[in-house]
Amino acid sequence: MSSTLLEQTRSSHEEVERLERLIVQDLQTEPPSSKDRLVQGHRVRHMIESIMLTTNKLVETYEDKDGAREDEIAALGGGQAAFSAFYDRLKEIREYHKRHLSGRLVDANEDYEALLKEEPVISFSGEEGVGRYLDLHDMYNQYINSRFGERVEYSAYLDVFSRPEKIPHKLKLSRQYRKYMEALLEYLVDFFQRTEPLQDLDRILSRVETDFEEQYANGKVEGWENHSQESELISSQHTVIDLDYYTTVEELLDVGPEKLKEALGALGLKVGGTPQQRAERLFLTKHTPLEKLDKKHFAKPLHNGKQNGDVKSTQQSENAKEIALTETKVKKLCQLLDETIERTKQNIVKKQSLTYEEMEGEREGEEANAESESDDEDGDIYNPLKLPMGWDGKPIPYWLYKLHGLGQEFKCDICGDYSYWGRRAFERHFKEWRHQHGMRCLGIPNTKNFNEITSIEEAKELWKRIQERQGENKWRPELEEEYEDREGNIYNKKTYSDLQRQGLI
């Protein structure tokens, strides 16, 4: 059946409709993780490309340039050979089913629904972290080893690569810079297509080119504002001499041989010979139009210095325009990848403070978290490393876990044998309500003397020693308070009171 053109057309329409339904069904499912979102995007992108390919075939079929569709429709009309055409079709249908179906029915929906379970292969380098970060190390090496670049750290390069207008204009016209910008644009386009498969990048860049043409013509492209004016100056750097001011060839000689040569070149005349010959040749144009001059005075096209100079300046102008367009596309892509660039900067700064073991541990933790995001449909998060939960309800990064020493357990008897994880939480708990309540129950004031004391017995023993020390140094007024009589004798309070009652003082 599929051998007929009409059946192929019907089958193509059915395929397009089924793929459209699958796309809607797939996009209605919210992916649980960023990795699943990428897989879903590429899967939908693949189905869209299949629809476009099938649609192009349908357009070609309906155009019917070879007339095959029209002939097949005409054959369905019957006529004198209606019965023979009918039996031929019936025979063809039977042979098709015998050859392909073998007596069993096939559910076409199963083949299409299998597309929803496909996982496209998406390749990312280890530095890119499944599309979360950029890997610009190759571009960075080109930048620091070039004439237009500077010797900066990779983290500093991430701040400047998206701003090509900072590079001096005279260094941008080199072949090295052009290759660097083309390589940078190629990488950003490839990365964007891998991380944002549903974005129509071709349409975005086409709009950028359209806006660029208008801005470049008006001299409004950032970093290239004066280039069009410079190009005009380069192409018009030919001396034009007003012959009305000169009456003889001798007066024209005073202009100088170089200016005579440039003026002749501007008119397309020969520039060779002595200064006298140049002046005579140029003076001919005062009274004779160029169209009526003898051809022997004109330079050959291959040896025309003006034409060669114009060609060279035109090529430079075109190269500069291409470089400016590449810069504009790079800046547009950097705007689209702004969050990724910022995330890459933070990742680089964070890595600079980690050891190799910590980075490996963090990578293992991220992989475990990425796998666990889609494992449990009930919302339970798989946490094999037993990492504490962050503010977003997900395990914190492994490097943060190691930095705060959250793997260390501290128990406090005064708090009812409660466990504190990490040194920071342990030191902070001495001022929290649980520890203060435990100290009040023991009848001990919660002062700085009892910091780092977690055992009840140690706290009681320390409090007893403090009380004894306070008892030895306690103020006893009856023994230590002094009194003086009229004669200047000094007594303590007890002795003075006894003598006063006896009337001796």
Short mmCIF file of C-alpha atoms in Angstrom, two decimals:
data_model
loop_
_atom_site.label_atom_id
_atom_site.label_comp_id
_atom_site.label_asym_id
_atom_site.label_seq_id
_atom_site.Cartn_x
_atom_site.Cartn_y
_atom_site.Cartn_z
CA MET A 1 0.00 0.00 0.00
CA SER A 2 2.78 2.40 0.82
CA SER A 3 4.04 2.07 -2.74
CA THR A 4 1.22 4.29 -4.02
CA LEU A 5 1.75 8.03 -3.90
CA LEU A 6 -1.63 8.77 -2.33
CA GLU A 7 -1.04 6.25 0.45
CA GLN A 8 2.35 7.78 1.13
CA THR A 9 0.68 11.20 1.35
CA ARG A 10 -1.95 9.91 3.78
CA SER A 11 0.73 8.20 5.89
CA SER A 12 2.80 11.41 6.01
CA HIS A 13 -0.20 13.42 7.24
CA GLU A 14 -0.85 10.79 9.90
CA GLU A 15 2.78 10.91 11.00
CA VAL A 16 2.71 14.70 11.35
CA GLU A 17 -0.49 14.57 13.40
CA ARG A 18 0.83 11.85 15.72
CA LEU A 19 4.08 13.74 16.29
CA GLU A 20 2.18 16.93 17.13
CA ARG A 21 0.14 15.05 19.73
CA LEU A 22 3.29 13.52 21.22
CA ILE A 23 4.91 16.96 21.51
CA VAL A 24 1.89 18.32 23.37
CA GLN A 25 1.82 15.26 25.63
CA ASP A 26 5.55 15.53 26.37
CA LEU A 27 5.48 19.26 27.14
CA GLN A 28 2.59 18.81 29.57
CA THR A 29 4.93 16.79 31.81
CA GLU A 30 7.08 18.96 34.08
CA PRO A 31 10.66 17.58 34.16
CA PRO A 32 11.87 16.97 37.76
CA SER A 33 15.48 18.00 37.13
CA SER A 34 17.56 20.20 34.85
CA LYS A 35 19.03 17.13 33.16
CA ASP A 36 15.55 15.78 32.41
CA ARG A 37 14.59 19.23 31.07
CA LEU A 38 17.49 19.08 28.60
CA VAL A 39 16.55 15.55 27.52
CA GLN A 40 12.93 16.60 27.04
CA GLY A 41 13.95 19.66 25.02
CA HIS A 42 16.16 17.67 22.66
CA ARG A 43 13.49 14.98 22.30
CA VAL A 44 10.89 17.59 21.32
CA ARG A 45 13.40 19.25 19.00
CA HIS A 46 13.99 15.93 17.25
CA MET A 47 10.22 15.45 16.73
CA ILE A 48 9.88 19.00 15.38
CA GLU A 49 12.66 18.35 12.88
CA SER A 50 10.88 15.14 11.81
CA ILE A 51 7.67 17.14 11.26
CA MET A 52 9.53 19.72 9.16
CA LEU A 53 11.18 17.01 7.04
CA THR A 54 7.87 15.23 6.45
CA THR A 55 6.12 18.53 5.68
CA ASN A 56 8.73 19.40 3.04
CA LYS A 57 8.10 16.03 1.37
CA LEU A 58 4.37 16.73 1.38
CA VAL A 59 4.94 20.12 -0.26
CA GLU A 60 6.95 18.47 -3.01
CA THR A 61 4.21 15.88 -3.47
CA TYR A 62 1.47 18.50 -3.81
CA GLU A 63 3.57 20.56 -6.24
CA ASP A 64 3.56 17.42 -8.46
CA LYS A 65 6.31 18.57 -10.79
CA ASP A 66 6.54 15.16 -12.51
CA GLY A 67 2.74 14.75 -12.75
CA ALA A 68 2.73 11.39 -10.92
CA ARG A 69 0.06 12.43 -8.43
CA GLU A 70 -2.24 13.69 -11.15
CA ASP A 71 -1.83 10.42 -13.10
CA GLU A 72 -2.60 8.34 -10.02
CA ILE A 73 -5.76 10.33 -9.29
CA ALA A 74 -6.82 9.95 -12.90
CA ALA A 75 -6.30 6.19 -12.66
CA LEU A 76 -8.76 6.05 -9.75
CA GLY A 77 -11.49 7.42 -12.01
CA GLY A 78 -11.98 4.06 -13.66
CA GLY A 79 -13.00 4.23 -17.29
CA GLN A 80 -12.73 1.16 -19.50
CA ALA A 81 -9.97 -0.39 -17.40
CA ALA A 82 -11.79 0.10 -14.07
CA PHE A 83 -12.04 -3.61 -13.21
CA SER A 84 -8.47 -4.43 -14.17
CA ALA A 85 -7.23 -1.47 -12.08
CA PHE A 86 -9.35 -2.64 -9.13
CA TYR A 87 -7.97 -6.19 -9.18
CA ASP A 88 -4.44 -4.92 -9.62
CA ARG A 89 -4.85 -2.82 -6.48
CA LEU A 90 -6.39 -5.71 -4.56
CA LYS A 91 -3.49 -7.94 -5.52
CA GLU A 92 -1.01 -5.30 -4.44
CA ILE A 93 -2.74 -4.91 -1.04
CA ARG A 94 -2.70 -8.68 -0.41
CA GLU A 95 0.97 -8.95 -1.29
CA TYR A 96 1.80 -6.02 0.97
CA HIS A 97 0.03 -7.55 3.99
CA LYS A 98 1.54 -10.95 3.32
CA ARG A 99 5.03 -9.49 3.07
CA HIS A 100 4.95 -7.07 6.03
CA LEU A 101 2.26 -8.06 8.55
CA SER A 102 2.46 -11.88 8.52
CA GLY A 103 -1.12 -12.26 9.79
CA ARG A 104 -0.78 -10.06 12.90
CA LEU A 105 -1.90 -6.50 13.62
CA VAL A 106 0.61 -3.85 14.65
CA ASP A 107 -0.36 -0.95 16.92
CA ALA A 108 1.22 2.15 15.43
CA ASN A 109 0.74 4.03 18.70
CA GLU A 110 3.34 1.84 20.40
CA ASP A 111 6.05 2.93 17.96
CA TYR A 112 5.25 6.62 18.43
CA GLU A 113 4.89 6.44 22.22
CA ALA A 114 8.30 4.82 22.35
CA LEU A 115 9.66 8.18 21.23
CA LEU A 116 8.69 9.61 24.64
CA LYS A 117 11.03 7.14 26.32
CA GLU A 118 14.01 7.95 24.13
CA GLU A 119 16.91 9.80 25.72
CA PRO A 120 18.94 11.74 23.13
CA VAL A 121 22.70 11.72 23.61
CA ILE A 122 23.80 15.17 24.76
CA SER A 123 27.57 15.56 25.08
CA PHE A 124 29.05 17.96 27.62
CA SER A 125 32.61 18.26 28.86
CA GLY A 126 33.39 17.77 32.55
CA GLU A 127 33.94 21.50 32.95
CA GLU A 128 30.50 22.31 31.50
CA GLY A 129 28.70 20.34 34.22
CA VAL A 130 25.76 19.08 32.12
CA GLY A 131 25.21 22.53 30.62
CA ARG A 132 25.42 24.54 33.86
CA TYR A 133 28.78 26.19 33.12
CA LEU A 134 30.78 27.39 30.11
CA ASP A 135 34.10 25.83 29.14
CA LEU A 136 36.11 28.68 27.58
CA HIS A 137 39.61 27.44 28.36
CA ASP A 138 40.55 27.09 24.67
CA MET A 139 39.36 30.63 23.97
CA TYR A 140 41.19 31.83 27.08
CA ASN A 141 44.49 30.34 25.87
CA GLN A 142 44.08 32.05 22.49
CA TYR A 143 43.30 35.34 24.21
CA ILE A 144 46.30 35.46 26.55
CA ASN A 145 48.71 34.34 23.79
CA SER A 146 47.60 36.95 21.26
CA ARG A 147 48.58 40.54 20.51
CA PHE A 148 45.11 41.87 21.29
CA GLY A 149 44.76 39.99 24.60
CA GLU A 150 46.18 40.47 28.09
CA ARG A 151 47.76 38.16 30.63
CA VAL A 152 44.86 37.77 33.04
CA GLU A 153 43.41 35.00 35.18
CA TYR A 154 40.64 32.81 33.80
CA SER A 155 38.14 34.32 36.22
CA ALA A 156 39.03 37.81 34.93
CA TYR A 157 38.73 36.61 31.31
CA LEU A 158 35.11 35.65 32.00
CA ASP A 159 34.45 39.34 32.67
CA VAL A 160 36.06 40.66 29.45
CA PHE A 161 35.32 38.10 26.72
CA SER A 162 31.75 39.38 26.35
CA ARG A 163 32.96 42.97 25.85
CA PRO A 164 35.03 43.04 22.64
CA GLU A 165 34.56 46.81 22.37
CA LYS A 166 37.25 47.17 25.08
CA ILE A 167 39.91 45.91 22.64
CA PRO A 168 41.67 48.71 20.68
CA HIS A 169 40.27 49.12 17.18
CA LYS A 170 43.66 48.89 15.45
CA LEU A 171 44.19 45.37 16.85
CA LYS A 172 40.86 44.05 15.59
CA LEU A 173 41.75 44.03 11.89
CA SER A 174 44.27 41.19 12.26
CA ARG A 175 43.64 37.66 11.04
CA GLN A 176 44.39 36.33 14.52
CA TYR A 177 41.58 38.34 16.09
CA ARG A 178 39.16 37.33 13.36
CA LYS A 179 39.87 33.62 13.90
CA TYR A 180 39.50 34.07 17.66
CA MET A 181 36.09 35.74 17.33
CA GLU A 182 34.88 33.12 14.85
CA ALA A 183 35.94 30.30 17.19
CA LEU A 184 34.26 32.03 20.15
CA LEU A 185 31.04 32.51 18.17
CA GLU A 186 31.09 28.88 17.03
CA TYR A 187 31.42 27.61 20.60
CA LEU A 188 28.68 29.88 21.99
CA VAL A 189 26.29 28.86 19.20
CA ASP A 190 27.00 25.17 19.81
CA PHE A 191 26.59 25.53 23.60
CA PHE A 192 23.33 27.46 23.23
CA GLN A 193 21.91 24.84 20.88
CA ARG A 194 22.81 22.08 23.35
CA THR A 195 21.34 23.84 26.39
CA GLU A 196 18.34 25.57 24.74
CA PRO A 197 17.21 23.16 22.02
CA LEU A 198 13.74 24.71 21.70
CA GLN A 199 15.03 28.23 21.00
CA ASP A 200 15.05 29.32 17.35
CA LEU A 201 18.63 30.57 17.24
CA ASP A 202 18.62 31.02 13.45
CA ARG A 203 15.78 33.52 13.70
CA ILE A 204 17.49 35.37 16.56
CA LEU A 205 20.77 35.71 14.64
CA SER A 206 18.91 36.69 11.47
CA ARG A 207 17.27 39.54 13.36
CA VAL A 208 20.69 40.54 14.71
CA GLU A 209 22.09 40.70 11.17
CA THR A 210 19.19 42.85 10.00
CA ASP A 211 19.62 45.34 12.85
CA PHE A 212 23.39 45.31 12.32
CA GLU A 213 23.15 46.34 8.67
CA GLU A 214 21.11 49.38 9.58
CA GLN A 215 23.32 50.37 12.53
CA TYR A 216 26.55 49.84 10.60
CA ALA A 217 25.33 51.99 7.72
CA ASN A 218 24.56 54.78 10.21
CA GLY A 219 27.83 54.32 12.10
CA LYS A 220 26.12 53.30 15.34
CA VAL A 221 27.74 49.92 15.96
CA GLU A 222 29.53 50.06 19.32
CA GLY A 223 33.29 50.07 18.80
CA TRP A 224 32.96 50.70 15.04
CA GLU A 225 31.34 54.14 14.98
CA ASN A 226 34.08 55.85 12.94
CA HIS A 227 35.02 52.92 10.72
CA SER A 228 32.73 53.84 7.83
CA GLN A 229 34.13 57.37 7.86
CA GLU A 230 37.67 55.99 7.92
CA SER A 231 36.85 53.76 4.94
CA GLU A 232 35.62 56.74 2.99
CA LEU A 233 38.79 58.64 3.81
CA ILE A 234 40.94 55.74 2.67
CA SER A 235 39.11 55.42 -0.63
CA SER A 236 39.26 59.17 -1.26
CA GLN A 237 42.92 59.75 -0.46
CA HIS A 238 43.67 60.83 -4.04
CA THR A 239 44.78 64.34 -4.86
CA VAL A 240 42.44 66.25 -7.14
CA ILE A 241 44.05 69.33 -8.73
CA ASP A 242 41.91 72.21 -9.98
CA LEU A 243 43.47 73.00 -13.37
CA ASP A 244 41.67 76.35 -13.64
CA TYR A 245 44.37 77.88 -11.43
CA TYR A 246 47.14 76.88 -13.84
CA THR A 247 47.72 78.39 -17.26
CA THR A 248 50.90 76.58 -18.34
CA VAL A 249 52.56 73.20 -17.81
CA GLU A 250 55.48 74.89 -16.01
CA GLU A 251 53.12 76.27 -13.36
CA LEU A 252 51.64 72.78 -12.93
CA LEU A 253 55.15 71.38 -12.29
CA ASP A 254 55.28 73.37 -9.04
CA VAL A 255 52.68 71.01 -7.55
CA GLY A 256 55.29 68.25 -7.21
CA PRO A 257 55.76 64.83 -8.83
CA GLU A 258 53.90 62.87 -6.14
CA LYS A 259 50.74 64.96 -6.30
CA LEU A 260 50.84 64.82 -10.09
CA LYS A 261 51.07 61.03 -9.85
CA GLU A 262 48.09 60.83 -7.47
CA ALA A 263 46.00 63.17 -9.63
CA LEU A 264 46.71 61.10 -12.76
CA GLY A 265 45.87 57.90 -10.90
CA ALA A 266 42.57 59.38 -9.74
CA LEU A 267 41.61 60.06 -13.37
CA GLY A 268 42.74 56.62 -14.57
CA LEU A 269 45.65 58.01 -16.63
CA LYS A 270 49.20 56.71 -16.80
CA VAL A 271 51.30 57.79 -13.81
CA GLY A 272 54.75 56.97 -15.19
CA GLY A 273 57.34 59.14 -16.89
CA THR A 274 59.22 62.25 -15.86
CA PRO A 275 57.50 65.06 -13.90
CA GLN A 276 57.38 67.08 -17.15
CA GLN A 277 55.57 64.24 -18.95
CA ARG A 278 53.15 63.82 -16.05
CA ALA A 279 52.35 67.53 -16.01
CA GLU A 280 51.77 67.58 -19.79
CA ARG A 281 49.52 64.52 -19.60
CA LEU A 282 47.48 66.04 -16.79
CA PHE A 283 47.29 69.48 -18.51
CA LEU A 284 45.65 67.82 -21.52
CA THR A 285 42.54 67.21 -19.43
CA LYS A 286 42.02 70.97 -18.92
CA HIS A 287 40.64 71.56 -22.40
CA THR A 288 39.91 67.98 -23.59
CA PRO A 289 37.30 65.70 -21.98
CA LEU A 290 38.51 62.28 -20.85
CA GLU A 291 36.25 60.56 -23.41
CA LYS A 292 38.08 62.30 -26.31
CA LEU A 293 41.62 61.67 -25.09
CA ASP A 294 43.79 59.22 -26.95
CA LYS A 295 43.76 55.72 -25.41
CA LYS A 296 47.54 55.76 -25.13
CA HIS A 297 47.25 58.17 -22.21
CA PHE A 298 45.15 55.76 -20.14
CA ALA A 299 46.60 53.13 -17.83
CA LYS A 300 45.87 49.45 -18.47
CA PRO A 301 43.34 47.95 -16.04
CA LEU A 302 45.79 45.39 -14.68
CA HIS A 303 48.37 48.07 -13.91
CA ASN A 304 45.98 50.71 -12.62
CA GLY A 305 47.23 51.67 -9.17
CA LYS A 306 43.92 53.31 -8.32
CA GLN A 307 41.97 50.13 -8.99
CA ASN A 308 44.38 47.99 -7.00
CA GLY A 309 44.19 50.42 -4.10
CA ASP A 310 40.40 50.50 -4.27
CA VAL A 311 40.23 46.71 -4.29
CA LYS A 312 42.51 46.49 -1.27
CA SER A 313 40.57 49.11 0.70
CA THR A 314 37.29 47.41 -0.25
CA GLN A 315 38.57 44.07 1.02
CA GLN A 316 39.66 45.67 4.29
CA SER A 317 36.27 47.28 4.67
CA GLU A 318 34.48 43.99 4.06
CA ASN A 319 36.73 42.16 6.55
CA ALA A 320 36.10 44.84 9.15
CA LYS A 321 32.36 44.57 8.59
CA GLU A 322 32.46 40.79 9.04
CA ILE A 323 34.43 41.16 12.27
CA ALA A 324 31.97 43.76 13.55
CA LEU A 325 29.06 41.43 12.73
CA THR A 326 30.75 38.55 14.55
CA GLU A 327 31.25 40.76 17.60
CA THR A 328 27.58 41.75 17.53
CA LYS A 329 26.48 38.10 17.42
CA VAL A 330 28.83 37.20 20.28
CA LYS A 331 27.42 39.99 22.46
CA LYS A 332 23.86 38.88 21.69
CA LEU A 333 24.66 35.29 22.69
CA CYS A 334 26.34 36.54 25.87
CA GLN A 335 23.11 38.35 26.73
CA LEU A 336 21.14 35.14 26.22
CA LEU A 337 23.65 33.18 28.34
CA ASP A 338 23.99 35.85 31.02
CA GLU A 339 22.88 33.56 33.87
CA THR A 340 25.21 30.78 32.72
CA ILE A 341 28.17 33.17 32.55
CA GLU A 342 27.47 34.44 36.07
CA ARG A 343 27.12 30.87 37.31
CA THR A 344 30.46 30.00 35.68
CA LYS A 345 32.19 32.90 37.47
CA GLN A 346 30.86 31.76 40.82
CA ASN A 347 31.92 28.19 40.12
CA ILE A 348 35.48 29.23 39.23
CA VAL A 349 35.82 31.36 42.38
CA LYS A 350 34.48 28.50 44.48
CA LYS A 351 36.90 25.99 42.94
CA GLN A 352 39.85 28.18 43.79
CA SER A 353 39.10 27.67 47.49
CA LEU A 354 38.69 23.87 47.31
CA THR A 355 41.16 21.02 47.37
CA TYR A 356 41.11 18.25 44.81
CA GLU A 357 39.44 15.85 47.26
CA GLU A 358 36.72 18.37 48.06
CA MET A 359 36.04 19.01 44.37
CA GLU A 360 35.75 15.26 43.73
CA GLY A 361 33.43 14.87 46.69
CA GLU A 362 31.27 17.74 45.51
CA ARG A 363 31.10 16.26 42.01
CA GLU A 364 29.97 12.93 43.45
CA GLY A 365 27.36 14.73 45.53
CA GLU A 366 26.04 16.64 42.51
CA GLU A 367 25.82 13.44 40.46
CA ALA A 368 23.99 11.68 43.28
CA ASN A 369 21.59 14.60 43.63
CA ALA A 370 20.98 14.74 39.88
CA GLU A 371 20.15 11.02 39.82
CA SER A 372 17.93 11.23 42.87
CA GLU A 373 15.81 14.14 41.62
CA SER A 374 13.78 11.89 39.35
CA ASP A 375 13.93 8.60 41.29
CA ASP A 376 11.17 9.20 43.84
CA GLU A 377 7.77 10.32 42.61
CA ASP A 378 6.44 10.80 46.18
CA GLY A 379 8.78 13.73 46.85
CA ASP A 380 11.30 11.77 48.98
CA ILE A 381 14.81 12.94 48.10
CA TYR A 382 17.50 10.31 47.75
CA ASN A 383 20.46 11.40 49.88
CA PRO A 384 23.16 8.70 50.02
CA LEU A 385 25.77 10.97 51.65
CA LYS A 386 23.35 12.04 54.41
CA LEU A 387 23.91 15.71 53.67
CA PRO A 388 21.83 18.29 55.59
CA MET A 389 18.98 19.95 53.74
CA GLY A 390 19.29 23.52 52.49
CA TRP A 391 16.72 26.29 52.27
CA ASP A 392 15.39 24.87 49.00
CA GLY A 393 14.65 21.46 50.47
CA LYS A 394 17.59 19.81 48.71
CA PRO A 395 20.89 18.53 50.14
CA ILE A 396 23.52 21.24 50.49
CA PRO A 397 26.70 21.04 48.32
CA TYR A 398 29.37 18.70 49.55
CA TRP A 399 32.03 21.46 49.68
CA LEU A 400 29.83 23.49 52.05
CA TYR A 401 29.30 20.37 54.15
CA LYS A 402 33.08 19.93 54.51
CA LEU A 403 33.77 23.63 55.03
CA HIS A 404 31.57 23.86 58.12
CA GLY A 405 32.66 20.46 59.45
CA LEU A 406 29.10 19.19 59.48
CA GLY A 407 30.37 15.62 59.64
CA GLN A 408 31.44 16.09 63.29
CA GLU A 409 28.86 15.25 65.99
CA PHE A 410 28.79 16.98 69.38
CA LYS A 411 26.48 15.69 72.16
CA CYS A 412 25.39 17.68 75.18
CA ASP A 413 24.12 15.93 78.38
CA ILE A 414 22.75 19.18 79.75
CA CYS A 415 20.49 19.51 76.65
CA GLY A 416 19.11 16.00 77.17
CA ASP A 417 21.82 14.22 75.17
CA TYR A 418 20.94 16.30 72.08
CA SER A 419 23.32 16.11 69.07
CA TYR A 420 24.78 19.14 67.31
CA TRP A 421 26.45 18.77 63.90
CA GLY A 422 29.40 21.03 63.17
CA ARG A 423 31.59 23.18 65.40
CA ARG A 424 29.66 26.32 64.61
CA ALA A 425 26.30 24.92 65.69
CA PHE A 426 27.91 23.45 68.83
CA GLU A 427 29.38 26.79 69.97
CA ARG A 428 26.16 28.62 69.21
CA HIS A 429 23.95 26.26 71.25
CA PHE A 430 25.36 27.45 74.62
CA LYS A 431 23.26 30.63 74.21
CA GLU A 432 20.16 28.89 72.92
CA TRP A 433 17.03 28.08 74.91
CA ARG A 434 17.62 24.34 75.23
CA HIS A 435 20.96 24.69 76.98
CA GLN A 436 19.76 27.60 79.14
CA HIS A 437 16.77 25.55 80.27
CA GLY A 438 19.04 22.65 81.23
CA MET A 439 21.28 24.94 83.30
CA ARG A 440 18.28 26.41 85.14
CA CYS A 441 17.10 22.93 85.99
CA LEU A 442 20.51 22.25 87.55
CA GLY A 443 20.37 25.53 89.49
CA ILE A 444 23.53 26.80 87.83
CA PRO A 445 23.82 30.25 86.20
CA ASN A 446 24.61 30.03 82.46
CA THR A 447 27.78 32.17 82.40
CA LYS A 448 30.89 32.11 80.22
CA ASN A 449 32.62 29.95 82.80
CA PHE A 450 30.47 27.02 81.66
CA ASN A 451 31.18 27.29 77.90
CA GLU A 452 32.39 24.00 76.37
CA ILE A 453 30.95 22.13 79.42
CA THR A 454 28.46 19.50 78.21
CA SER A 455 28.52 16.97 81.06
CA ILE A 456 26.17 17.42 84.01
CA GLU A 457 28.74 16.10 86.48
CA GLU A 458 31.44 18.47 85.20
CA ALA A 459 29.05 21.41 85.41
CA LYS A 460 28.12 20.58 89.05
CA GLU A 461 31.75 20.11 90.04
CA LEU A 462 32.80 23.41 88.45
CA TRP A 463 29.93 25.23 90.15
CA LYS A 464 30.99 23.79 93.52
CA ARG A 465 34.56 25.01 93.04
CA ILE A 466 33.33 28.46 92.05
CA GLN A 467 31.21 28.63 95.18
CA GLU A 468 34.15 27.60 97.39
CA ARG A 469 36.36 30.21 95.77
CA GLN A 470 33.72 32.82 96.30
CA GLY A 471 33.41 31.74 99.96
CA GLU A 472 37.13 32.34 100.68
CA ASN A 473 37.06 35.75 99.13
CA LYS A 474 33.71 36.72 100.56
CA TRP A 475 33.45 40.10 102.30
CA ARG A 476 33.07 39.72 106.10
CA PRO A 477 32.28 43.13 107.59
CA GLU A 478 32.55 42.07 111.26
CA LEU A 479 36.19 41.13 110.73
CA GLU A 480 37.30 43.34 107.85
CA GLU A 481 35.39 46.60 108.47
CA GLU A 482 37.66 49.04 110.39
CA TYR A 483 36.82 51.69 113.02
CA GLU A 484 38.99 54.43 114.60
CA ASP A 485 38.60 55.96 118.12
CA ARG A 486 39.39 59.51 119.18
CA GLU A 487 42.97 58.64 119.95
CA GLY A 488 43.54 57.21 116.46
CA ASN A 489 43.50 53.55 117.39
CA ILE A 490 42.21 51.17 114.67
CA TYR A 491 39.82 48.30 115.53
CA ASN A 492 37.68 45.94 113.55
CA LYS A 493 33.93 46.15 113.85
CA LYS A 494 33.56 43.37 116.39
CA THR A 495 36.28 44.62 118.75
CA TYR A 496 35.11 48.20 118.50
CA SER A 497 31.54 47.20 119.37
CA ASP A 498 32.66 45.17 122.42
CA LEU A 499 34.81 48.02 123.80
CA GLN A 500 32.04 50.51 123.19
CA ARG A 501 29.50 48.40 125.13
CA GLN A 502 31.98 48.14 128.05
CA GLY A 503 32.33 51.90 128.08
CA LEU A 504 36.04 51.79 127.48
CA ILE A 505 35.78 53.90 124.35
#
